[in-house]
Amino acid sequence: MNIKSVKKENDIAGNLDHYILTDNNNKIFNVPIDPDKENYSGNTDYKAIQKWVADGNTIEEAD
Amino acid sequence: MSKIFVDQVDPKTATTLTLGTSGDTVSIPSGVTIANAGTATGFGDSSNFLPIAQPFFINSNMQIYQRGYNFTGVTAATTYSADRWRYETGNIGTYEMNNTQVTAGPAYNDGFRQCARIDCTTADGSPASSDYLYFGYSAEAQDCLAWKKGTTSATTMTLSFWVKSNKTGTAQVNLRDMDNGRMVSATYSISSADTWEQIIVTFPMETSNKLNNDNGSGFNFEWWLGAGSNFTSGAAPTSWEATTDADRGVNNLAINDNTANDWSITGIQAEVGSYTSSTIPPYQWETYAANLLRCQRYFQEIMSGESQNPLCNFVSYASGVLRGTYILPTQMRANPTQTDGAALSDFDILGENTNFAPTALGAESLTKNSFVVTASSSSSTQGSVYWCRGDAEATYTLDAEL
């Protein structure tokens, strides 16, 4: 997936719920914040966002 | 024919009683009972008892295609023309990928009616070094333990599949261990153009580098169809090695070099142990429903392309803000990504004497078992209940693929 932008999205209580990912085709994806736990390999889009951030990109804050 | 009527045939002490010689048949007529109170050996061996209760591959007869059955103009993408089975294209021409009917030939006669097909629509006879094209499958590591990789009991894998192409020649299929960055390969030959052929290859299994017991990628399978020099300059490994890009696509059919080229595959099976074309166990058939349920662990099409297709019930907990819960029919591999590929006008929210289109639609609290559908519209009234439906163009999907 080619990531164009990523933005935080909060739940109704104001807590971070997931990321809104926009790809280069302007398609929108709601990507869960995945738990980091033993014997679990999570959402591949979430991993792609982590790599995207590690590459120097920034996640936008929620509205 | 002569008959001997006796109560007991007893070999001399410490000798073996032999019935017949090579080529003879010892028959047991209908109605005869053989009662064994001792030890009977040689009537079966462990290879007759397959250690996997369900077929290892999911949807390997290509019957399920939730994402659609025809994708055109593909140049650089991951494309699932059948659930769980994907084409990986990297700037090496343009392709049409589809789920096509099998209508005749040996694969048809073996029971297969659908295949994953790729057709070159714009050729690239001189691919750049980093270009690639292959067909692939990823299995969860916890589902690959039957081959006992990384133990002293590691067991050979036999891979069988039906393949057809206009191009004849030698191609390569790779088995990759994604937990340890390892790979091994096998080559196969397409000897007759445009003819379904059953291919059977074996992969050795190494006694080191065990797989994880988790839901991440364990074994990946790659059928290489075209590649630039980054993937062809090495040698296809017949024993396990550290994954080397230069070895991954050495033998490929170069489907990319002509718009007349196509390649199709179906009926893929993997078995624990070493088999030949005459000993390979029968393909394990699943019902459509069982197959779909296994696919839904990785991808779910919530909206099915039907008109007036319901999505969920909503409650407006605040003016303009709607939420509805959705319980999934099967647990997904991981918390899924949600997307909807339709215009908001394709959705309709209905309540008492009212209906309106959402101004936003999405999801939150995405878990393996359930999630919350979110929507916004200034037309909703706090405390009111609604339901949401989509037209035939509406799509709403969840993805937890590897």
Coordinates of C-alpha atoms in Angstrom, one line a residue:
Chain A
M1 CA 0.0 0.0 0.0
N2 CA 1.3 3.5 -0.9
I3 CA 0.5 5.8 2.0
K4 CA -0.4 9.4 1.2
S5 CA -1.4 10.5 4.7
V6 CA -2.4 9.1 8.1
K7 CA -4.5 10.8 10.7
K8 CA -5.6 9.9 14.3
E9 CA -9.3 9.2 14.9
N10 CA -10.7 9.3 18.4
D11 CA -13.7 7.4 19.8
I12 CA -16.7 9.1 21.4
A13 CA -14.8 9.4 24.7
G14 CA -12.0 11.2 23.1
N15 CA -9.5 8.3 23.2
L16 CA -7.4 7.3 20.2
D17 CA -9.4 4.6 18.5
H18 CA -7.8 4.0 15.0
Y19 CA -5.9 5.7 12.2
I20 CA -7.5 7.0 9.0
L21 CA -5.1 6.1 6.2
T22 CA -5.4 7.7 2.7
D23 CA -3.5 6.0 -0.1
N24 CA -2.1 7.5 -3.3
N25 CA -5.5 6.8 -5.0
N26 CA -7.2 8.8 -2.3
K27 CA -8.9 5.7 -1.0
I28 CA -9.7 5.8 2.7
F29 CA -8.9 3.0 5.2
N30 CA -9.8 2.7 8.9
V31 CA -6.8 1.0 10.4
P32 CA -7.0 -0.4 14.0
I33 CA -4.4 0.3 16.6
D34 CA -3.0 -3.2 17.0
P35 CA -2.0 -4.7 20.3
D36 CA 1.7 -5.7 20.7
K37 CA 1.6 -9.1 22.5
E38 CA 3.3 -12.4 22.4
N39 CA 2.4 -15.0 19.7
Y40 CA 0.3 -12.4 17.8
S41 CA 1.0 -10.8 14.5
G42 CA -1.3 -8.1 13.8
N43 CA -2.8 -5.9 11.1
T44 CA -0.4 -5.5 8.2
D45 CA -1.7 -1.9 7.4
Y46 CA -0.9 -0.9 11.0
K47 CA 2.6 -2.3 10.5
A48 CA 2.9 -0.4 7.2
I49 CA 2.0 2.8 9.1
Q50 CA 4.7 2.1 11.7
K51 CA 7.2 1.7 8.9
W52 CA 6.0 4.8 7.2
V53 CA 6.5 6.8 10.5
A54 CA 10.0 5.2 10.9
D55 CA 10.8 6.4 7.4
G56 CA 10.3 10.0 8.7
N57 CA 6.6 10.7 8.1
T58 CA 4.2 12.1 10.6
I59 CA 0.7 11.1 11.7
E60 CA -1.7 14.0 11.9
E61 CA -3.5 14.7 15.1
A62 CA -7.3 14.0 15.4
D63 CA -9.7 16.9 14.9
Chain B
M1 CA -8.8 -75.6 -9.5
S2 CA -8.3 -77.9 -6.5
K3 CA -9.4 -77.3 -2.9
I4 CA -7.8 -78.3 0.4
F5 CA -10.2 -78.5 3.4
V6 CA -8.2 -78.2 6.7
D7 CA -8.7 -76.5 10.1
Q8 CA -5.3 -75.0 10.4
V9 CA -2.3 -74.2 8.2
D10 CA 0.7 -74.0 10.5
P11 CA 4.2 -73.2 9.2
K12 CA 7.2 -75.1 10.5
T13 CA 8.5 -73.6 13.7
A14 CA 10.3 -70.3 13.2
T15 CA 9.5 -70.1 9.5
T16 CA 7.1 -67.8 7.6
L17 CA 4.1 -69.1 5.7
T18 CA 4.0 -67.6 2.2
L19 CA 0.9 -67.4 0.1
G20 CA 1.6 -67.1 -3.7
T21 CA 4.5 -65.6 -5.5
S22 CA 5.0 -62.2 -7.1
G23 CA 2.2 -61.5 -9.6
D24 CA -0.3 -63.8 -8.0
T25 CA -3.5 -62.6 -6.4
V26 CA -4.8 -63.9 -3.2
S27 CA -8.5 -63.1 -3.1
I28 CA -11.0 -63.0 -0.3
P29 CA -14.5 -63.8 -1.5
S30 CA -17.5 -61.7 -0.5
G31 CA -18.9 -62.8 2.8
V32 CA -15.7 -64.0 4.3
T33 CA -14.6 -62.5 7.5
I34 CA -11.0 -62.1 8.5
A35 CA -10.7 -61.9 12.3
N36 CA -7.3 -60.7 13.6
A37 CA -6.4 -61.4 17.2
G38 CA -2.7 -61.1 16.7
T39 CA -0.5 -58.5 14.9
A40 CA -1.2 -57.6 11.3
T41 CA 1.4 -55.5 9.5
G42 CA 1.8 -54.2 6.0
F43 CA -1.8 -53.4 5.4
G44 CA -1.2 -49.7 5.7
D45 CA 1.5 -47.4 6.8
S46 CA 1.7 -44.0 8.3
S47 CA 1.5 -42.4 4.9
N48 CA -2.1 -43.6 4.6
F49 CA -3.1 -41.4 7.5
L50 CA -2.8 -37.8 6.5
P51 CA -2.0 -35.6 9.4
I52 CA -4.0 -32.5 8.3
A53 CA -7.8 -32.8 8.8
Q54 CA -8.6 -30.0 6.3
P55 CA -6.8 -29.0 3.1
F56 CA -3.8 -26.9 4.0
F57 CA -4.5 -24.3 1.4
I58 CA -7.7 -22.3 1.7
N59 CA -9.7 -21.8 -1.5
S60 CA -7.2 -23.5 -3.7
N61 CA -10.0 -24.5 -6.2
M62 CA -10.5 -20.7 -6.6
Q63 CA -14.2 -20.9 -5.9
I64 CA -14.4 -17.8 -3.6
Y65 CA -13.7 -14.3 -5.0
Q66 CA -15.2 -11.8 -2.6
R67 CA -13.2 -8.9 -4.0
G68 CA -14.4 -9.4 -7.6
Y69 CA -13.4 -11.7 -10.5
N70 CA -11.9 -9.4 -13.0
F71 CA -9.1 -6.8 -12.6
T72 CA -7.8 -4.9 -15.7
G73 CA -4.9 -2.5 -16.3
V74 CA -2.9 -3.9 -13.3
T75 CA 0.7 -2.7 -13.4
A76 CA 1.9 -2.5 -9.8
A77 CA -0.3 -3.9 -7.1
T78 CA -1.3 -6.8 -5.0
T79 CA -4.4 -8.3 -6.6
Y80 CA -6.6 -11.1 -5.2
S81 CA -8.5 -12.6 -8.1
A82 CA -9.4 -15.4 -5.7
D83 CA -9.6 -15.1 -2.0
R84 CA -6.2 -15.8 -0.3
W85 CA -4.4 -16.1 -3.7
R86 CA -2.7 -13.1 -5.1
Y87 CA -0.8 -11.8 -8.0
E88 CA 2.1 -9.5 -7.2
T89 CA 3.0 -7.2 -10.0
G90 CA 5.9 -4.7 -10.0
N91 CA 6.0 -2.6 -13.2
I92 CA 6.7 -5.4 -15.6
G93 CA 3.9 -4.8 -18.1
T94 CA 0.2 -4.6 -17.7
Y95 CA -2.2 -7.4 -16.9
E96 CA -5.7 -8.6 -16.6
M97 CA -6.2 -10.9 -13.7
N98 CA -9.4 -12.8 -13.3
N99 CA -11.2 -15.8 -11.9
T100 CA -12.0 -17.8 -14.9
Q101 CA -14.1 -20.9 -15.5
V102 CA -12.4 -24.1 -16.3
T103 CA -14.5 -25.7 -19.1
A104 CA -12.5 -28.7 -20.4
G105 CA -9.4 -30.7 -20.1
P106 CA -7.8 -32.8 -17.4
A107 CA -8.2 -30.2 -14.7
Y108 CA -12.0 -30.0 -15.5
N109 CA -12.1 -33.8 -15.5
D110 CA -10.5 -33.7 -12.1
G111 CA -13.4 -31.7 -10.8
F112 CA -12.1 -28.1 -11.0
R113 CA -14.4 -25.4 -12.4
Q114 CA -12.5 -22.1 -11.5
C115 CA -8.9 -21.0 -11.9
A116 CA -6.8 -17.9 -11.3
R117 CA -5.7 -16.6 -14.6
I118 CA -3.4 -13.8 -15.6
D119 CA -3.3 -12.4 -19.1
C120 CA -0.6 -10.0 -20.4
T121 CA -2.3 -6.9 -22.0
T122 CA 0.8 -4.7 -22.4
A123 CA 4.1 -6.5 -22.9
D124 CA 7.4 -5.5 -21.3
G125 CA 10.1 -7.4 -23.1
S126 CA 13.0 -5.6 -21.4
P127 CA 12.1 -5.4 -17.7
A128 CA 14.1 -3.2 -15.4
S129 CA 16.2 -4.9 -12.8
S130 CA 13.7 -4.5 -10.0
D131 CA 10.6 -5.5 -11.9
Y132 CA 8.7 -8.6 -10.8
L133 CA 5.6 -10.7 -11.4
Y134 CA 4.6 -13.7 -9.4
F135 CA 1.5 -15.6 -8.0
G136 CA 1.6 -16.1 -4.3
Y137 CA 0.0 -17.5 -1.1
S138 CA 0.7 -16.8 2.5
A139 CA -0.1 -19.2 5.3
E140 CA -0.2 -18.5 9.0
A141 CA 2.8 -20.0 10.8
Q142 CA 0.6 -21.8 13.3
D143 CA -1.0 -23.6 10.4
C144 CA 2.4 -24.8 9.0
L145 CA 3.6 -26.9 11.9
A146 CA 2.6 -30.3 10.4
W147 CA 5.9 -30.3 8.5
K148 CA 7.8 -30.0 11.8
K149 CA 10.4 -27.6 10.3
G150 CA 13.2 -26.9 12.7
T151 CA 13.0 -30.3 14.4
T152 CA 14.7 -33.7 13.9
S153 CA 11.4 -35.0 12.6
A154 CA 11.2 -32.4 9.7
T155 CA 9.1 -33.9 6.9
T156 CA 9.2 -33.3 3.1
M157 CA 6.4 -31.2 1.6
T158 CA 4.8 -32.3 -1.6
L159 CA 3.1 -29.6 -3.7
S160 CA 0.7 -30.4 -6.4
F161 CA -1.2 -28.1 -8.8
W162 CA -2.9 -27.8 -12.1
V163 CA -1.3 -25.3 -14.5
K164 CA -1.9 -24.1 -18.1
S165 CA -0.1 -21.5 -20.2
N166 CA 0.4 -20.8 -23.9
K167 CA 4.2 -20.7 -23.0
T168 CA 6.1 -23.9 -22.5
G169 CA 9.3 -24.1 -20.6
T170 CA 10.7 -24.3 -17.1
A171 CA 9.4 -22.3 -14.2
Q172 CA 10.1 -22.0 -10.5
V173 CA 8.0 -22.2 -7.4
N174 CA 9.5 -21.1 -4.1
L175 CA 8.7 -22.1 -0.5
R176 CA 9.7 -19.3 1.8
D177 CA 10.0 -19.4 5.6
M178 CA 9.0 -15.9 6.6
D179 CA 9.9 -16.3 10.2
N180 CA 13.5 -17.1 9.6
G181 CA 14.1 -15.4 6.2
R182 CA 14.8 -18.7 4.4
M183 CA 13.8 -20.2 1.1
V184 CA 14.0 -23.3 -1.0
S185 CA 12.7 -23.8 -4.6
A186 CA 11.6 -26.4 -7.1
T187 CA 11.2 -26.2 -10.8
Y188 CA 8.5 -27.5 -13.0
S189 CA 8.0 -27.8 -16.8
I190 CA 5.1 -26.8 -18.9
S191 CA 5.5 -29.2 -21.8
S192 CA 2.3 -28.7 -23.8
A193 CA 1.0 -25.2 -24.7
D194 CA -2.6 -24.3 -23.6
T195 CA -3.1 -27.7 -21.9
W196 CA -3.9 -28.3 -18.3
E197 CA -1.0 -30.3 -16.7
Q198 CA -0.8 -31.5 -13.1
I199 CA 2.6 -30.7 -11.6
I200 CA 3.9 -32.4 -8.5
V201 CA 7.1 -31.2 -6.8
T202 CA 8.7 -31.8 -3.4
F203 CA 10.4 -29.5 -1.0
P204 CA 12.9 -30.8 1.5
M205 CA 12.3 -29.6 5.1
E206 CA 15.3 -28.5 7.2
T207 CA 15.8 -29.5 10.8
S208 CA 16.8 -26.1 11.9
N209 CA 15.0 -22.7 11.9
K210 CA 11.6 -23.6 13.4
L211 CA 8.5 -21.6 12.6
N212 CA 6.7 -19.5 15.2
N213 CA 3.5 -20.7 16.7
D214 CA 1.5 -17.5 15.8
N215 CA -0.8 -15.9 13.3
G216 CA 1.9 -14.2 11.3
S217 CA 3.3 -15.4 7.9
G218 CA 4.9 -18.8 8.1
F219 CA 5.2 -20.4 4.7
N220 CA 4.9 -18.2 1.6
F221 CA 4.6 -19.8 -1.8
E222 CA 5.7 -18.0 -5.0
W223 CA 5.1 -19.1 -8.6
W224 CA 7.4 -16.8 -10.6
L225 CA 6.1 -15.5 -14.0
G226 CA 8.4 -12.7 -14.9
A227 CA 11.4 -10.8 -13.4
G228 CA 14.1 -8.3 -13.9
S229 CA 17.8 -9.2 -13.2
N230 CA 17.5 -8.5 -9.5
F231 CA 15.6 -11.7 -9.2
T232 CA 17.2 -13.8 -11.9
S233 CA 21.0 -13.5 -11.6
G234 CA 21.4 -16.3 -9.0
A235 CA 20.5 -20.0 -9.0
A236 CA 17.3 -21.6 -7.8
P237 CA 18.1 -23.3 -4.5
T238 CA 17.1 -26.9 -4.1
S239 CA 18.1 -26.9 -0.4
W240 CA 17.2 -24.3 2.2
E241 CA 19.2 -21.1 2.2
A242 CA 18.9 -17.5 3.5
T243 CA 16.4 -15.8 1.2
T244 CA 18.2 -14.2 -1.7
D245 CA 16.3 -12.1 -4.2
A246 CA 18.6 -13.1 -7.0
D247 CA 17.5 -16.7 -6.6
R248 CA 13.8 -16.1 -6.4
G249 CA 12.8 -15.8 -10.1
V250 CA 15.6 -17.5 -12.0
N251 CA 13.2 -19.8 -13.8
N252 CA 10.2 -17.9 -14.9
L253 CA 8.1 -18.1 -18.0
A254 CA 8.5 -14.4 -18.9
I255 CA 4.7 -14.0 -19.2
N256 CA 5.6 -10.3 -19.6
D257 CA 7.2 -10.6 -23.0
N258 CA 4.2 -10.8 -25.2
T259 CA 0.5 -9.9 -25.1
A260 CA -0.3 -13.4 -26.3
N261 CA 0.8 -14.8 -23.0
D262 CA -1.4 -16.1 -20.2
W263 CA -1.0 -18.4 -17.2
S264 CA -3.7 -20.2 -15.2
I265 CA -3.6 -22.3 -12.0
T266 CA -6.0 -24.2 -9.8
G267 CA -6.3 -27.3 -7.6
I268 CA -3.3 -26.6 -5.4
Q269 CA -2.6 -28.9 -2.6
A270 CA 0.3 -29.5 -0.1
E271 CA 0.9 -32.8 1.6
V272 CA 3.1 -33.9 4.5
G273 CA 5.5 -36.4 3.1
S274 CA 6.9 -37.3 -0.3
Y275 CA 4.5 -38.3 -3.0
T276 CA 4.6 -38.9 -6.8
S277 CA 1.9 -38.5 -9.4
S278 CA 0.8 -42.1 -8.7
T279 CA 0.7 -41.8 -4.9
I280 CA -0.4 -38.2 -4.3
P281 CA -3.5 -38.3 -2.0
P282 CA -6.8 -37.2 -3.6
Y283 CA -7.6 -33.4 -3.5
Q284 CA -9.6 -32.7 -0.4
W285 CA -12.8 -31.0 -1.4
E286 CA -14.6 -28.6 0.9
T287 CA -18.2 -27.3 0.6
Y288 CA -18.6 -23.8 -0.7
A289 CA -19.8 -22.7 2.7
A290 CA -16.8 -24.2 4.6
N291 CA -14.5 -22.7 2.1
L292 CA -16.1 -19.2 2.4
L293 CA -15.9 -19.3 6.2
R294 CA -12.2 -20.1 6.1
C295 CA -11.7 -17.2 3.6
Q296 CA -13.5 -14.8 5.9
R297 CA -10.8 -15.2 8.5
Y298 CA -8.8 -12.9 6.2
F299 CA -11.3 -10.8 4.3
Q300 CA -15.0 -10.1 4.6
E301 CA -17.3 -8.4 2.1
I302 CA -20.0 -7.0 4.4
M303 CA -22.0 -5.5 1.5
S304 CA -22.6 -8.1 -1.2
G305 CA -23.5 -6.0 -4.2
E306 CA -27.2 -6.6 -3.8
S307 CA -29.7 -3.8 -4.0
Q308 CA -31.2 -2.7 -0.6
N309 CA -28.4 -4.6 1.1
P310 CA -28.6 -4.0 4.9
L311 CA -25.5 -3.0 6.8
C312 CA -26.6 -2.5 10.4
N313 CA -28.9 -0.8 12.8
F314 CA -27.9 2.6 14.1
V315 CA -28.7 4.6 17.2
S316 CA -28.1 8.3 17.2
Y317 CA -26.5 8.9 20.5
A318 CA -26.1 12.6 19.7
S319 CA -27.6 14.7 17.1
G320 CA -25.9 13.9 13.8
V321 CA -23.8 11.1 15.2
L322 CA -24.8 7.4 14.6
R323 CA -23.3 4.2 15.8
G324 CA -24.2 0.5 15.2
T325 CA -22.5 -2.7 16.3
Y326 CA -21.6 -5.5 13.9
I327 CA -20.8 -9.1 15.1
L328 CA -18.6 -11.0 12.6
P329 CA -19.6 -14.5 11.4
T330 CA -16.1 -15.8 12.1
Q331 CA -13.1 -14.6 14.0
M332 CA -10.6 -12.8 11.8
R333 CA -6.9 -13.4 11.8
A334 CA -6.2 -10.0 13.3
N335 CA -8.0 -6.7 14.0
P336 CA -9.1 -5.8 10.4
T337 CA -8.8 -2.7 8.3
Q338 CA -12.2 -1.3 7.1
T339 CA -12.8 0.4 3.8
D340 CA -15.8 1.3 1.7
G341 CA -15.3 1.8 -2.0
A342 CA -18.5 3.5 -2.9
A343 CA -20.0 7.0 -2.9
L344 CA -21.8 7.9 0.3
S345 CA -24.9 8.4 -1.9
D346 CA -24.9 4.6 -2.4
F347 CA -25.9 4.3 1.3
D348 CA -29.3 5.1 2.8
I349 CA -30.1 5.6 6.4
L350 CA -33.8 5.0 7.2
G351 CA -35.9 5.8 10.3
E352 CA -39.4 6.7 11.2
N353 CA -40.8 8.6 8.2
T354 CA -37.3 9.6 7.1
N355 CA -34.4 8.5 5.0
F356 CA -31.1 10.3 4.2
A357 CA -27.6 9.6 3.0
P358 CA -24.7 9.7 5.5
T359 CA -22.2 12.5 5.2
A360 CA -19.5 10.2 6.5
L361 CA -19.3 6.4 7.0
G362 CA -16.6 4.4 8.6
A363 CA -15.7 2.1 11.5
E364 CA -14.2 2.1 15.0
S365 CA -13.4 -0.4 17.7
L366 CA -12.2 -2.8 15.0
T367 CA -11.5 -6.1 16.6
K368 CA -11.2 -9.7 15.4
N369 CA -14.8 -10.5 16.4
S370 CA -16.8 -7.3 16.1
F371 CA -16.7 -3.6 15.3
V372 CA -18.8 -0.4 15.3
V373 CA -20.1 1.1 12.1
T374 CA -19.9 4.9 12.3
A375 CA -21.9 7.4 10.4
S376 CA -22.7 11.1 10.4
S377 CA -25.6 13.1 9.2
S378 CA -27.3 16.3 10.5
S379 CA -30.6 14.6 9.7
S380 CA -30.3 12.2 12.6
T381 CA -32.1 13.0 15.9
Q382 CA -30.6 12.1 19.2
G383 CA -32.1 9.0 20.7
S384 CA -33.7 7.8 17.5
V385 CA -33.0 4.5 15.9
Y386 CA -32.3 3.9 12.3
W387 CA -31.0 1.2 9.9
C388 CA -28.6 1.5 7.1
R389 CA -28.6 -0.2 3.7
G390 CA -26.7 0.2 0.5
D391 CA -27.5 -0.1 -3.2
A392 CA -25.9 -2.5 -5.5
E393 CA -22.8 -0.3 -5.8
A394 CA -22.2 0.0 -2.1
T395 CA -19.2 -1.8 -0.7
Y396 CA -18.0 -2.2 2.8
T397 CA -15.1 -4.6 3.5
L398 CA -12.8 -5.8 6.3
D399 CA -9.3 -7.0 5.6
A400 CA -7.0 -9.0 7.9
E401 CA -4.8 -10.6 5.2
L402 CA -1.2 -11.5 5.9

